[in-house]
PDB file of C-alpha atoms in Angstrom:
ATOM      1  CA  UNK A 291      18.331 -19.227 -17.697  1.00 48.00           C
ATOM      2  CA  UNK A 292      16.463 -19.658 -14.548  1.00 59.00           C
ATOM      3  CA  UNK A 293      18.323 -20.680 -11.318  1.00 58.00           C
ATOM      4  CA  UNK A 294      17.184 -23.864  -9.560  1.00 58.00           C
ATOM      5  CA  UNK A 295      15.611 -23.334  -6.051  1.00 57.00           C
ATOM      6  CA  UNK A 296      18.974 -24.150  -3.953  1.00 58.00           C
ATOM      7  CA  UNK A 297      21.009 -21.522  -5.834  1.00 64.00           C
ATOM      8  CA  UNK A 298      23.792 -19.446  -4.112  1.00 81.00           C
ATOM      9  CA  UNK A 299      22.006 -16.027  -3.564  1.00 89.00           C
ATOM     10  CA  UNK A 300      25.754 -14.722  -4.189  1.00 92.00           C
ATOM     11  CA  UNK A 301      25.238 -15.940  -7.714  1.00 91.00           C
ATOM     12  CA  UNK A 302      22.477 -13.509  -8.038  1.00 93.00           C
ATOM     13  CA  UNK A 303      23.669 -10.342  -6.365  1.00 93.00           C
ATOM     14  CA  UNK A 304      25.289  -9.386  -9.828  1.00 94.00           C
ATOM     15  CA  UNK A 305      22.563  -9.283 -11.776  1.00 94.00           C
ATOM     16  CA  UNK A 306      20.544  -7.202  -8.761  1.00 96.00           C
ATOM     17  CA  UNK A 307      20.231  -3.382  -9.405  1.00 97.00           C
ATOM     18  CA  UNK A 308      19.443  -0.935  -6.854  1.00 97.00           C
ATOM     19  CA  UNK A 309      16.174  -0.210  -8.626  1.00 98.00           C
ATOM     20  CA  UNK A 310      15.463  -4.464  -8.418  1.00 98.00           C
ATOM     21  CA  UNK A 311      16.127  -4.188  -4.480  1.00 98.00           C
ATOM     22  CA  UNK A 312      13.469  -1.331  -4.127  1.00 98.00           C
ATOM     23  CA  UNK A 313      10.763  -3.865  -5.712  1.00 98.00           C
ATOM     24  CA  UNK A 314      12.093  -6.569  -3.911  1.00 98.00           C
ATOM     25  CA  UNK A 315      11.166  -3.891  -0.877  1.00 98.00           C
ATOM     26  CA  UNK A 316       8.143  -2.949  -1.768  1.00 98.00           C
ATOM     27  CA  UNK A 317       6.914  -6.948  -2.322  1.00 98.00           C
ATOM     28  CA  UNK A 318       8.269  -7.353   1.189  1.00 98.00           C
ATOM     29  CA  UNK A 319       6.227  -4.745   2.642  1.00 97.00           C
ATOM     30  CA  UNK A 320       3.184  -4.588   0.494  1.00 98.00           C
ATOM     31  CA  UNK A 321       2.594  -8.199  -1.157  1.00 98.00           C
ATOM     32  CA  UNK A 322       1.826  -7.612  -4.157  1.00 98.00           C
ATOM     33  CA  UNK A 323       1.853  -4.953  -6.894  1.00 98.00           C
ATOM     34  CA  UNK A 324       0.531  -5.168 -10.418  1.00 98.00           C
ATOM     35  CA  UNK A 325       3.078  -4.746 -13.795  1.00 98.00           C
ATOM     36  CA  UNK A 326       1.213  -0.798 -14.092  1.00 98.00           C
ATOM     37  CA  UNK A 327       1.608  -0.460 -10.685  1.00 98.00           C
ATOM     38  CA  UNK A 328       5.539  -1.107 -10.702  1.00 98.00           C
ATOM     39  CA  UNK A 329       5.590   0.779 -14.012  1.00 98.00           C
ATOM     40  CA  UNK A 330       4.322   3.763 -12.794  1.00 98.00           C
ATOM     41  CA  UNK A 331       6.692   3.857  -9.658  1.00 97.00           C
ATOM     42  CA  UNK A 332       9.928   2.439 -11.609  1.00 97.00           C
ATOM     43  CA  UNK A 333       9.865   2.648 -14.746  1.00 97.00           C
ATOM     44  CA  UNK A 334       9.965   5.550 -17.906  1.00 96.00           C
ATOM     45  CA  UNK A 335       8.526   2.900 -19.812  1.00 97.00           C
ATOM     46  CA  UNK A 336       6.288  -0.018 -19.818  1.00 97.00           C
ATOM     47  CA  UNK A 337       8.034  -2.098 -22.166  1.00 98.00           C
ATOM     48  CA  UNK A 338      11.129  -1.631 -20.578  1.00 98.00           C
ATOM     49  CA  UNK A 339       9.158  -2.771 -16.982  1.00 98.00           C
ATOM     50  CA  UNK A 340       7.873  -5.927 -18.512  1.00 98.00           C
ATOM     51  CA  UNK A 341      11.321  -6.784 -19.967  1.00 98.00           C
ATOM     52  CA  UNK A 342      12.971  -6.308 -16.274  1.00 98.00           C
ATOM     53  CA  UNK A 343      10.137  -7.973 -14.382  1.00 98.00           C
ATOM     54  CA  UNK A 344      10.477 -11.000 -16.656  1.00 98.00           C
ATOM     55  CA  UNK A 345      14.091 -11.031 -16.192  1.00 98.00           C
ATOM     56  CA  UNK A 346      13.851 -11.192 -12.553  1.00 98.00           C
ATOM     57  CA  UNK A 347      11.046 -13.674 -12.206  1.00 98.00           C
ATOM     58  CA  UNK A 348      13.363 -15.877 -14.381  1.00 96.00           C
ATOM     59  CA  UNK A 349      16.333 -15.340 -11.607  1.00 96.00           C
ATOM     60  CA  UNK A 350      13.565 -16.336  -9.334  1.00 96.00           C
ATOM     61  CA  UNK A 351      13.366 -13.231  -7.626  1.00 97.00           C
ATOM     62  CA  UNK A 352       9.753 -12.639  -8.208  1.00 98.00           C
ATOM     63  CA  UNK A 353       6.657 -14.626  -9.510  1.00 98.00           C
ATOM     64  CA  UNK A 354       4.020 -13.396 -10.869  1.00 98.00           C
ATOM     65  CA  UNK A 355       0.177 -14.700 -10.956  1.00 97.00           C
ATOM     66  CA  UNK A 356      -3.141 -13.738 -12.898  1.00 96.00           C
ATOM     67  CA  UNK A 357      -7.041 -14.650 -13.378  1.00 94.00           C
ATOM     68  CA  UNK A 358      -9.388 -14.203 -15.965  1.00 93.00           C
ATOM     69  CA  UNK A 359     -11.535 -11.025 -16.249  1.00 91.00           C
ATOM     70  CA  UNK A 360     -15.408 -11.800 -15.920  1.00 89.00           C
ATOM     71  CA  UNK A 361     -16.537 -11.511 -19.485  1.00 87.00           C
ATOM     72  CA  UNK A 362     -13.536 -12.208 -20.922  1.00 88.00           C
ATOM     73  CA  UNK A 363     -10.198 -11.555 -20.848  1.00 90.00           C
ATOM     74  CA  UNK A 364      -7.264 -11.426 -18.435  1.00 93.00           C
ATOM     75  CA  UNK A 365      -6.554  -9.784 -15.075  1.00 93.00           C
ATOM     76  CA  UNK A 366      -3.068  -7.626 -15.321  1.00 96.00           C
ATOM     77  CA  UNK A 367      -0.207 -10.141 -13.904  1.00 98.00           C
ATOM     78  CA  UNK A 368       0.051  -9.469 -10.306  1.00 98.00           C
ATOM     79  CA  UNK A 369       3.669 -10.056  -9.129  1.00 98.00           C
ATOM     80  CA  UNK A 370       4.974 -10.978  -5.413  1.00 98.00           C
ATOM     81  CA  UNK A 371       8.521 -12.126  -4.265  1.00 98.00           C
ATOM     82  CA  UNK A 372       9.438 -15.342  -5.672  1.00 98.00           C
ATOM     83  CA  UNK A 373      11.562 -18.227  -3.557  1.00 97.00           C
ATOM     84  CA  UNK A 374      14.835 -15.910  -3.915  1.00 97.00           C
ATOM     85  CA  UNK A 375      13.723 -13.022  -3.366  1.00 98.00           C
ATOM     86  CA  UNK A 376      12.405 -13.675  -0.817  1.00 98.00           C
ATOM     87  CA  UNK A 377      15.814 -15.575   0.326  1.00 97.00           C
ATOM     88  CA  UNK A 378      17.388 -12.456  -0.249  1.00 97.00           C
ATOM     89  CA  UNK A 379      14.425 -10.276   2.254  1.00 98.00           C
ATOM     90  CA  UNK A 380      15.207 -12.523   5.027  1.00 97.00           C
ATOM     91  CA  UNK A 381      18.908 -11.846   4.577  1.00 95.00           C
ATOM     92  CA  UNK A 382      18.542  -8.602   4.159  1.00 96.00           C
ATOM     93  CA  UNK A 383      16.454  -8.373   7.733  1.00 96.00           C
ATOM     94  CA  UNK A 384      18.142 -10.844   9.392  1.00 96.00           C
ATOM     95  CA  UNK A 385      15.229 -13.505   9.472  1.00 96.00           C
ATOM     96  CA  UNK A 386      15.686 -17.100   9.362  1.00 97.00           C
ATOM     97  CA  UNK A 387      15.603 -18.260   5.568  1.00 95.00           C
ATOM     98  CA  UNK A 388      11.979 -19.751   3.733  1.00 96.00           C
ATOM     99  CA  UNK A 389      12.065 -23.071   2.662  1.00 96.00           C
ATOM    100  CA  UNK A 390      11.226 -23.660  -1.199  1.00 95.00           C
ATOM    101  CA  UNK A 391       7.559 -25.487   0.368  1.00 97.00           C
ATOM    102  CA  UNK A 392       7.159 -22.154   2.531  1.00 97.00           C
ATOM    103  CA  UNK A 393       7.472 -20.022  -0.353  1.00 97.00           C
ATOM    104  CA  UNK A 394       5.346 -21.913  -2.726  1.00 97.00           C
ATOM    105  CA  UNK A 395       3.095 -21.909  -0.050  1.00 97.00           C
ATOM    106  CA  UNK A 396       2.841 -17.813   0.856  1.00 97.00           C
ATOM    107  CA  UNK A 397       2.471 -17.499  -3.451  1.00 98.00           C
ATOM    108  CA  UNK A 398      -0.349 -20.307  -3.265  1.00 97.00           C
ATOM    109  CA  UNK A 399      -2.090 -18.286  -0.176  1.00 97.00           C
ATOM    110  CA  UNK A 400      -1.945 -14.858  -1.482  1.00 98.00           C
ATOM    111  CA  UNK A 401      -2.895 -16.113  -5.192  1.00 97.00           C
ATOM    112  CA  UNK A 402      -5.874 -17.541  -3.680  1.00 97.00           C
ATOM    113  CA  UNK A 403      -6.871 -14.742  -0.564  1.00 97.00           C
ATOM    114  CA  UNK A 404     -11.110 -13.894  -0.696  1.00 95.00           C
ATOM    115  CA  UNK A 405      -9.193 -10.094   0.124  1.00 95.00           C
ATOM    116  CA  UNK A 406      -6.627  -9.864  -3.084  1.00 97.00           C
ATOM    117  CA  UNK A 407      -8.661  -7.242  -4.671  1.00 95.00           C
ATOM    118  CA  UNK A 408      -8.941  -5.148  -1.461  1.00 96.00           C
ATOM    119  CA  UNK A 409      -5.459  -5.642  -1.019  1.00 98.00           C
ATOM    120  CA  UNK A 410      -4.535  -4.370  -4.680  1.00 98.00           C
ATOM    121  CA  UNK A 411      -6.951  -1.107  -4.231  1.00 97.00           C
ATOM    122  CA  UNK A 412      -5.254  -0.403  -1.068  1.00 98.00           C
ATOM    123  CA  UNK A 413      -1.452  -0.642  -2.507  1.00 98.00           C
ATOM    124  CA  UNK A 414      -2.931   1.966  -5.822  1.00 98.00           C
ATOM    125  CA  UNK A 415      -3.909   4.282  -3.563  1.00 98.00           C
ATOM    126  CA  UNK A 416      -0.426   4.661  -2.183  1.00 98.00           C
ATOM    127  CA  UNK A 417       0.835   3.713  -5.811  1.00 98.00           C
ATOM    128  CA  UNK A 418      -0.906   6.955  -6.983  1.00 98.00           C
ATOM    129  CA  UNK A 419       0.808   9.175  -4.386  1.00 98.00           C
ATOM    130  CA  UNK A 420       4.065   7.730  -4.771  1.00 97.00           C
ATOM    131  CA  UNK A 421       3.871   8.342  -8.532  1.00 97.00           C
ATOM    132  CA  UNK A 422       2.935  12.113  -8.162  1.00 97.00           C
ATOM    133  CA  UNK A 423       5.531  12.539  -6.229  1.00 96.00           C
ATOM    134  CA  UNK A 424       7.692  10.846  -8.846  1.00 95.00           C
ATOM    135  CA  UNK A 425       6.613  14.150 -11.016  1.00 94.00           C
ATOM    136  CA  UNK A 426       6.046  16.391  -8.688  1.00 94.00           C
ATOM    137  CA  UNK A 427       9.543  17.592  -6.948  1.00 91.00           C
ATOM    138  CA  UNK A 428       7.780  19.432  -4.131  1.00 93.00           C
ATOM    139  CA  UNK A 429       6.117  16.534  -2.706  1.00 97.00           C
ATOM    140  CA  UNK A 430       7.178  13.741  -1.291  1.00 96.00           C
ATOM    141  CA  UNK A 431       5.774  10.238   0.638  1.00 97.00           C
ATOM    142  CA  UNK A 432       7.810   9.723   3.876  1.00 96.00           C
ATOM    143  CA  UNK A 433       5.764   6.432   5.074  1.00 96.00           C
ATOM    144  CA  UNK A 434       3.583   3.812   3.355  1.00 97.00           C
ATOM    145  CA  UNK A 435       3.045   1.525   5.953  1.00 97.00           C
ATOM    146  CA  UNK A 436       0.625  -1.804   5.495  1.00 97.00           C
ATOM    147  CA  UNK A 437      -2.037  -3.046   7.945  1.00 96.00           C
ATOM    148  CA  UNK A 438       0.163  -5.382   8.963  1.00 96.00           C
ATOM    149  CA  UNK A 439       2.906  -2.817  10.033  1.00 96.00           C
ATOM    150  CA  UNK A 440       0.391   0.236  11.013  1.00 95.00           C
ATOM    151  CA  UNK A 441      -1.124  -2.293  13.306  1.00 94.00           C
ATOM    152  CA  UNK A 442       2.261  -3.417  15.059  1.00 94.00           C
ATOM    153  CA  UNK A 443       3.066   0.517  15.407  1.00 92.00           C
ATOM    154  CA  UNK A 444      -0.076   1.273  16.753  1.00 91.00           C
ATOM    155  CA  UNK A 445      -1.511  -1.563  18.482  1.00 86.00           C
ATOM    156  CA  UNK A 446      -5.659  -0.460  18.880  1.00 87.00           C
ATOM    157  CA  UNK A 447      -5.687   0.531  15.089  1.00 90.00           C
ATOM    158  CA  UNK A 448      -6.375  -2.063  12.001  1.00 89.00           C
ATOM    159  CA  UNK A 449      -6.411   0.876   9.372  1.00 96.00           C
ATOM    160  CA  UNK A 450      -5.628  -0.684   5.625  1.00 97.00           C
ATOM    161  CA  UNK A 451      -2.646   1.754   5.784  1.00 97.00           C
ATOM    162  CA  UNK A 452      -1.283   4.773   7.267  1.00 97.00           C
ATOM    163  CA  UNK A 453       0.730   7.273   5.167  1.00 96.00           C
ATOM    164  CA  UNK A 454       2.802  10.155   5.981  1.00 96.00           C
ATOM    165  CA  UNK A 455       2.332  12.724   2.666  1.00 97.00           C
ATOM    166  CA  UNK A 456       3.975  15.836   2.254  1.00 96.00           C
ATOM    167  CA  UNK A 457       3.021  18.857  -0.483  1.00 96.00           C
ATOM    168  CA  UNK A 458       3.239  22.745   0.032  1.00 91.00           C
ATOM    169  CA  UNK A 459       5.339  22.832   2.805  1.00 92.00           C
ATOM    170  CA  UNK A 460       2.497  20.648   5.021  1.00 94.00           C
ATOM    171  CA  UNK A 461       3.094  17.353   5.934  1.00 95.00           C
ATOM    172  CA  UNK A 462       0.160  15.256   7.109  1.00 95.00           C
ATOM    173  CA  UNK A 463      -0.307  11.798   8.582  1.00 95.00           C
ATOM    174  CA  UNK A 464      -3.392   9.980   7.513  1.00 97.00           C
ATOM    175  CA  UNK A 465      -4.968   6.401   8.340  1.00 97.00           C
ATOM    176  CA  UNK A 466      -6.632   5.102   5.258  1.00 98.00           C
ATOM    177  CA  UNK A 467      -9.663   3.031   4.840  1.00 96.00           C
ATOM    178  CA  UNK A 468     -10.541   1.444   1.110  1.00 96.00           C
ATOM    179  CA  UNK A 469     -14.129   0.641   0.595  1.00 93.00           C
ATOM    180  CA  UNK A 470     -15.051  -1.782  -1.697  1.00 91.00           C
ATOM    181  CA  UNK A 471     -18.589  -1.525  -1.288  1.00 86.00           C
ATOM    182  CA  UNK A 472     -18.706  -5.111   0.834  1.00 83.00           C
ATOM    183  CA  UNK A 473     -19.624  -3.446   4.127  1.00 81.00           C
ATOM    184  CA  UNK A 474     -22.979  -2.086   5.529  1.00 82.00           C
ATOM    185  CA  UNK A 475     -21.704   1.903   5.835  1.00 85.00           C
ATOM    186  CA  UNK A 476     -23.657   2.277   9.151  1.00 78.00           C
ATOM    187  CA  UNK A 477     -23.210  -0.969  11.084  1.00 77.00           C
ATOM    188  CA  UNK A 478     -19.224  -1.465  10.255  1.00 82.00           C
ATOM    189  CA  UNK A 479     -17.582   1.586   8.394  1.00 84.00           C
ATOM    190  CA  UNK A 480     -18.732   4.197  10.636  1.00 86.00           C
ATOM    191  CA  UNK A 481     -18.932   1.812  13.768  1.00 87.00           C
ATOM    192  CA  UNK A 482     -14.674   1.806  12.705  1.00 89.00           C
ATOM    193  CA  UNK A 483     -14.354   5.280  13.989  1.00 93.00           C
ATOM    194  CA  UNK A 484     -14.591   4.200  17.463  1.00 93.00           C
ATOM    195  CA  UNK A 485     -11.076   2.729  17.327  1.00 93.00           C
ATOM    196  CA  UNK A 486     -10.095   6.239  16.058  1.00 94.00           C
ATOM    197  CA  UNK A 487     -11.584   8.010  18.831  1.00 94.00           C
ATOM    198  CA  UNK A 488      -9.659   6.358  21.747  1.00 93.00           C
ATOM    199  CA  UNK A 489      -6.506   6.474  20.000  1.00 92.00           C
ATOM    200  CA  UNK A 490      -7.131  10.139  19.608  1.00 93.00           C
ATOM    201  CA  UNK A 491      -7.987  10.230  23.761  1.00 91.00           C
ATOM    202  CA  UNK A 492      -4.910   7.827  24.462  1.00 90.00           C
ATOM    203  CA  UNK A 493      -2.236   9.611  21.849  1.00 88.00           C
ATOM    204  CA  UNK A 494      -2.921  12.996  21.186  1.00 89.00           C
ATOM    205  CA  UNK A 495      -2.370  12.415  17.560  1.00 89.00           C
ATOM    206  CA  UNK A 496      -5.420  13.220  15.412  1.00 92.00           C
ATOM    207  CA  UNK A 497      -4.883  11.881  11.808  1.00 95.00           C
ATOM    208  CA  UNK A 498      -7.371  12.290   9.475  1.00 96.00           C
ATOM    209  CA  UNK A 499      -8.869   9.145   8.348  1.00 97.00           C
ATOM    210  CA  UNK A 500      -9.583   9.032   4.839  1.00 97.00           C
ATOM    211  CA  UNK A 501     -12.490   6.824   3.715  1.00 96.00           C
ATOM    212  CA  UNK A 502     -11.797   5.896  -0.538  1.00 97.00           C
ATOM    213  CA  UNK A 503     -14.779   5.140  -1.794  1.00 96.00           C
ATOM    214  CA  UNK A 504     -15.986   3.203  -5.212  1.00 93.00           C
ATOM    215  CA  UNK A 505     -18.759   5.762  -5.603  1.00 93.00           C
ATOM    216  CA  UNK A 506     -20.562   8.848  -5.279  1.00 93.00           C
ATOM    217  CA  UNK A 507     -23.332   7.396  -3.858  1.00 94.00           C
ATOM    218  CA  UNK A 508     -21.681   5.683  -1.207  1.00 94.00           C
ATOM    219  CA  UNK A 509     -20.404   8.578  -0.706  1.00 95.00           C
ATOM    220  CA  UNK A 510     -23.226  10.797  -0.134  1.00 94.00           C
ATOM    221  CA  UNK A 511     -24.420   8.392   1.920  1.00 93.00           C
ATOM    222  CA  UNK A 512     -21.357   7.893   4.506  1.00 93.00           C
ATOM    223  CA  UNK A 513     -21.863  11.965   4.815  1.00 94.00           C
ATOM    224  CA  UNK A 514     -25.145  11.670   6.243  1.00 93.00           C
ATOM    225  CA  UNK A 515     -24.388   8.544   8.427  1.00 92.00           C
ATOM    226  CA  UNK A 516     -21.620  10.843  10.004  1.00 92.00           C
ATOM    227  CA  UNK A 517     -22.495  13.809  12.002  1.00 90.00           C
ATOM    228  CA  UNK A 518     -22.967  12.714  15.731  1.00 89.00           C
ATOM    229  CA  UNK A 519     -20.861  10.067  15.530  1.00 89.00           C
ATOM    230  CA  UNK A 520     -17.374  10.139  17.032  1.00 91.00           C
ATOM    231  CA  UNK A 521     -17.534  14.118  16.062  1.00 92.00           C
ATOM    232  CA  UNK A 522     -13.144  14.584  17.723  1.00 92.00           C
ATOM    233  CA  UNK A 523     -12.180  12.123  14.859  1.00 95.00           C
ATOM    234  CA  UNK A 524     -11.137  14.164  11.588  1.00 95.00           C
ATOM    235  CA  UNK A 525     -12.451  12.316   8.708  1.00 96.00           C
ATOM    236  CA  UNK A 526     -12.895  13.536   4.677  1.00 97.00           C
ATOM    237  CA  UNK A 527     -13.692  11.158   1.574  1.00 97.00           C
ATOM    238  CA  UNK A 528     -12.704  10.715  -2.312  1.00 97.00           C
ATOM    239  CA  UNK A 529     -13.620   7.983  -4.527  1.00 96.00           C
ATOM    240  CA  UNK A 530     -11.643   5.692  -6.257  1.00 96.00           C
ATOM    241  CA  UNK A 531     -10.677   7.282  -9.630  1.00 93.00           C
ATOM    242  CA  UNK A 532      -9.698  10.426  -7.930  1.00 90.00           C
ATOM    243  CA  UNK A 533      -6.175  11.674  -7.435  1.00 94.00           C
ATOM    244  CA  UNK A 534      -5.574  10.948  -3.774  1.00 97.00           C
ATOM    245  CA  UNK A 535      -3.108  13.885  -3.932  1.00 96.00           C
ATOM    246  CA  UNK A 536      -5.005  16.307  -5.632  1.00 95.00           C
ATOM    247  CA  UNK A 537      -8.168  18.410  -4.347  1.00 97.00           C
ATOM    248  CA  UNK A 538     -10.334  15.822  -4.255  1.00 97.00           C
ATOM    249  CA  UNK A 539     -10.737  14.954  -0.363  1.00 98.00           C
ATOM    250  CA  UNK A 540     -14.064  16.394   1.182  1.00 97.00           C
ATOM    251  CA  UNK A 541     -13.657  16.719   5.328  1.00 97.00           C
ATOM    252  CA  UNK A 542     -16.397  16.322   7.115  1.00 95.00           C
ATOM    253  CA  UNK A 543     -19.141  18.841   7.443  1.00 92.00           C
ATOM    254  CA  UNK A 544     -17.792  20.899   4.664  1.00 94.00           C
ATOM    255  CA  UNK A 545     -18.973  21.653   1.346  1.00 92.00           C
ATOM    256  CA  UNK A 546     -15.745  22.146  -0.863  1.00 96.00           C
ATOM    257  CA  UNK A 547     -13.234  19.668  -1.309  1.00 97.00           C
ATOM    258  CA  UNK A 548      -9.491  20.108  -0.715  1.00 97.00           C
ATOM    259  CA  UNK A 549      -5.758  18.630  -1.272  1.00 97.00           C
ATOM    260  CA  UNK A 550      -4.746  16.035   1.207  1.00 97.00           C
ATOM    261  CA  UNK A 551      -1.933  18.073   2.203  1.00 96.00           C
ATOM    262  CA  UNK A 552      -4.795  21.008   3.357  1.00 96.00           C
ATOM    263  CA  UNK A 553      -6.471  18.340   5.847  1.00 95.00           C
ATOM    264  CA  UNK A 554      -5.563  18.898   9.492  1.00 88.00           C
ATOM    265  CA  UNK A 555      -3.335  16.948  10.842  1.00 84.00           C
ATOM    266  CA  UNK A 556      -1.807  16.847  14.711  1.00 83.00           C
ATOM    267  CA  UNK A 557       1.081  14.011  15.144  1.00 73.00           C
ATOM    268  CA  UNK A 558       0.506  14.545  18.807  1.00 66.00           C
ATOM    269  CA  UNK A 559       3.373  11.880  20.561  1.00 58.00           C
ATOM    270  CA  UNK A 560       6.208  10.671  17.403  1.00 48.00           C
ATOM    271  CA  UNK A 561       5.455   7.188  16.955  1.00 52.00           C
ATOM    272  CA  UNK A 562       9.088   5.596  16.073  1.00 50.00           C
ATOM    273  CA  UNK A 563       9.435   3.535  12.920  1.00 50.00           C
ATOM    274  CA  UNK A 564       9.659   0.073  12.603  1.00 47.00           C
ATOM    275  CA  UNK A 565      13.140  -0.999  12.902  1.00 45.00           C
ATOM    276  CA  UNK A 566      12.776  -3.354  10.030  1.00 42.00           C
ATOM    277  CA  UNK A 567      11.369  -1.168   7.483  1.00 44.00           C
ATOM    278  CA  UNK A 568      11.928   2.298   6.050  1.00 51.00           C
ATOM    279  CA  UNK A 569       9.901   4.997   6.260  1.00 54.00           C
ATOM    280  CA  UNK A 570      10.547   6.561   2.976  1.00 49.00           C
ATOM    281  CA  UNK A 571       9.759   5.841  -0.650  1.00 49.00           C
ATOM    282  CA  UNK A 572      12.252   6.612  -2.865  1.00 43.00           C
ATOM    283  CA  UNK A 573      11.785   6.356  -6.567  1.00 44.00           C
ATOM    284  CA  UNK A 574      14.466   6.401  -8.798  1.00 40.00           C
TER     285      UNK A 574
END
């Protein structure tokens, strides 16, 4: 039976599981995830995921939100905190509690953001590493940080999301870009690399940024927009259907692709982690 709005959060806490309070995380952090997403982070099986989300979104943890497909049919249900959950975030952080009318209000705005569908791409690429790693037992993502976060940590960058991935005994930090084919390649994506460059100058550090493209011929095309232009700033591609983990990731100036834990990868000064979120991604 679903709780009303003004519910003791204590009444909840039994039916919370430590798996529920890594989604409740991961909404935090990352806004919104689709029912595959969660399912292929959390859960053995789908059935079982759609059972457990519903559950939740009836304790008012979560909500959940869809549109129609162009041409017909439906959107997979995209699911965010609900008024509880995110009751029990602020708790949990020690920030001052959402009104019902603020909560309502962050579903409404993120329901209705022009930049939902970059924002979805952006969480499935980290999605897709977190679930090889779910397979894999030899690697492993430390950090999945959002724009939001990577941009508090590192001030001069607005990356979609920086990543620390390990495989093989490597571990490499990345800054991640997801095009969605809305922006000019010359005039904005490569003008980004600017940013990159005097970070590199200021820090030391020299991620890789990784541009994940929705096609080959963007692609191609972002390869010969590049040389010349901010040539100390590592930088390799892969398109959208690929395997971010796998060998898939071609660096700049090469021919051959390779794994994203064979880029290069200096960390240069440690940048701390935000106090009020942790770096790893544990999947249970």
């Amino acid at each position: 039976m679903p709780l009303s709005r003004t519910a003791s959060l204590l009444a909840i806490y039994p039916h919370i599981t430590s798996r529920d309070r890594l989604l409740l995380q991961l909404l935090d952090d990352h806004q919104v995830l689709t029912t595959g997403q969660i399912h292929r982070m959390l859960f053995a099986a789908r059935r079982t995921c759609q059972l457990r989300l519903n559950e939740l979104a009836a304790l008012g943890l979560i909500e959940r939100f869809r549109f129609p497909r162009d041409g017909g049919g439906s959107q997979p249900w995209h699911w965010t905190l609900g008024h509880h959950g995110r009751r029990f975030q602020a708790a949990a952080h020690e920030r001052l509690e959402p009104t019902a009318r603020a909560s309502n209000q962050t579903v409404q705005r993120l329901s209705a953001n022009p930049h939902l569908t970059h924002l979805v791409l952006t969480n499935e690429f980290f999605v897709r590493l977190a679930e090889h790693a779910r397979w894999h037992g030899e690697a492993r993502l430390d950090r999945w940080w959002s724009e939001h976060v990577t941009h508090e940590q590192f001030r001069t960058i607005t990356a979609d999301g920086h990543g620390l991935w390990s495989a093989g005994g490597a571990t490499v930090g990345f800054f991640l870009e997801t095009d969605t084919g809305s922006e000019a390649l010359g005039s904005r994506v490569v003008a980004k690399l600017a940013k990159y460059a005097t970070f590199i100058r200021e820090t030391g550090a020299r991620y890789p940024v990784l541009f994940w493209l929705g096609s080959e011929q963007r692609e191609e095309h972002l390869h010969r927009l590049l040389p010349g232009q901010h040539t100390s700033v590592p930088v390799a591609t892969a398109g959208h259907a690929a395997d971010p983990a796998g060998r898939v990731w071609l660096p700049r100036g090469c021919s051959s692709r390779v794994e994203l834990a064979e880029l290069p990868s200096d960390h240069g000064q440690p940048v701390a982690a935000n106090p009020n979120y942790d770096d790893g991604v544990f999947l249970l």
